[in-house]
PDB file of C-alpha atoms in Angstrom:
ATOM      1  CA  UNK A  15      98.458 103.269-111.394  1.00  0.00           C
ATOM      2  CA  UNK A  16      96.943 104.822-108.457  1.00  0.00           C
ATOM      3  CA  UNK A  17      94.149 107.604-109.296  1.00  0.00           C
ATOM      4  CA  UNK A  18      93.945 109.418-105.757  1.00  0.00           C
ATOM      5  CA  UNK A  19      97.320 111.828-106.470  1.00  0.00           C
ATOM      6  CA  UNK A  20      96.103 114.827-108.575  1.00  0.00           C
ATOM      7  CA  UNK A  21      97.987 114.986-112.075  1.00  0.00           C
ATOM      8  CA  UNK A  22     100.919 117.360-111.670  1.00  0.00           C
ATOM      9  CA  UNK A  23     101.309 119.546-114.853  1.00  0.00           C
ATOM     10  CA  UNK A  24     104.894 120.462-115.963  1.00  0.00           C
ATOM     11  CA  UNK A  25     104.557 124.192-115.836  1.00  0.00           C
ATOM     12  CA  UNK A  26     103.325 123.503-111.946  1.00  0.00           C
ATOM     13  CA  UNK A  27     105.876 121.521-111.160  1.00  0.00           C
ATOM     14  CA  UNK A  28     108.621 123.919-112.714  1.00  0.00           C
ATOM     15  CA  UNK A  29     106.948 126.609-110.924  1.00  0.00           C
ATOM     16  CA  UNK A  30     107.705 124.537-107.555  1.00  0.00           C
ATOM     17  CA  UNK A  31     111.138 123.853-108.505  1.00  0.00           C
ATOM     18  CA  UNK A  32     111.840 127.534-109.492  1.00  0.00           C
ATOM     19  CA  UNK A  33     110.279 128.748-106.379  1.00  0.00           C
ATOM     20  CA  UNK A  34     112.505 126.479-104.178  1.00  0.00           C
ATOM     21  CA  UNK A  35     115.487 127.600-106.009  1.00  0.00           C
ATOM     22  CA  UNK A  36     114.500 131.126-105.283  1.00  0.00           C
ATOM     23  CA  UNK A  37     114.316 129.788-101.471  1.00  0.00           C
ATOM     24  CA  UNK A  38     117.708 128.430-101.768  1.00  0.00           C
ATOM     25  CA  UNK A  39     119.350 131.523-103.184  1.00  0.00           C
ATOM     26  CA  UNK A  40     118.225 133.530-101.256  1.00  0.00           C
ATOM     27  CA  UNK A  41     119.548 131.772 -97.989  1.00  0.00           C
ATOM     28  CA  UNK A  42     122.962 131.354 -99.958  1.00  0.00           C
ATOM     29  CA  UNK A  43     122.911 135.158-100.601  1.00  0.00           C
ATOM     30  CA  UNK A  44     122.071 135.986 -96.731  1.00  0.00           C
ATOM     31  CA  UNK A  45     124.658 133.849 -95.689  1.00  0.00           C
ATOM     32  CA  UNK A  46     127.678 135.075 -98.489  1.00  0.00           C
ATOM     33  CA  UNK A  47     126.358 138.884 -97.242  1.00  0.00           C
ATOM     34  CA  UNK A  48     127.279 137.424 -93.276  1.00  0.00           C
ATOM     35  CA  UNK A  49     130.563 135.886 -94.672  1.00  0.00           C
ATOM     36  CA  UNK A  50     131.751 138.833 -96.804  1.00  0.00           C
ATOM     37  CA  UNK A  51     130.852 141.146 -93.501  1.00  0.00           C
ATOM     38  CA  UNK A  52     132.963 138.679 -91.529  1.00  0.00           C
ATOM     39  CA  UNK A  53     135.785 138.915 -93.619  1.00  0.00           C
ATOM     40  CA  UNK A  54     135.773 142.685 -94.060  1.00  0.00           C
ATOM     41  CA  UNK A  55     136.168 142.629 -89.880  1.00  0.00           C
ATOM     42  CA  UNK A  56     139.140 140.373 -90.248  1.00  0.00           C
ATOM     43  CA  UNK A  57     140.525 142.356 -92.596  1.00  0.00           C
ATOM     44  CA  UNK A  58     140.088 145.279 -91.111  1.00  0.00           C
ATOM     45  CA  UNK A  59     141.621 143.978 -87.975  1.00  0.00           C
ATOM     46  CA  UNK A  60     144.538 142.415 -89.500  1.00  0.00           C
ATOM     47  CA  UNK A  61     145.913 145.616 -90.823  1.00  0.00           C
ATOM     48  CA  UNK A  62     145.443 147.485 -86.783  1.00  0.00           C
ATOM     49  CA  UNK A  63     148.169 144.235 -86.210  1.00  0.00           C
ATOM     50  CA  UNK A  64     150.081 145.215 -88.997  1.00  0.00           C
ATOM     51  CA  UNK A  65     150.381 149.317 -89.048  1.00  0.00           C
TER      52      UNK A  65
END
C-alpha cells in the first residue's frame, strides 16, 4: 500500500459525491428551464399558424 495519499473518510467522500450531484442538477435544471422556454415559443408559434 502506498502511504503518500491522505486517508479519505466516508462522510468526506459522500460530501464530494453529494456536492457533485448538486453540480450536476443544477446544470440539468438550467438546461430543462432553456428547453421548457423553447418549447413554450414553439408552442406559442404553432397556434399564430393555426388560428
Amino acid at each position: 500500500k502506498m502511504g503518500s495519499a491522505p486517508p479519505t473518510t466516508a462522510a468526506e467522500t459522500s460530501e464530494l459525491l453529494s456536492q457533485e450531484k448538486i453540480n450536476e442538477y443544477s446544470k440539468i435544471g438550467e438546461q430543462g428551464m432553456v428547453v421548457s422556454a423553447w418549447r413554450s415559443q414553439i408552442l406559442k408559434d404553432s397556434e399564430r399558424v393555426i388560428t
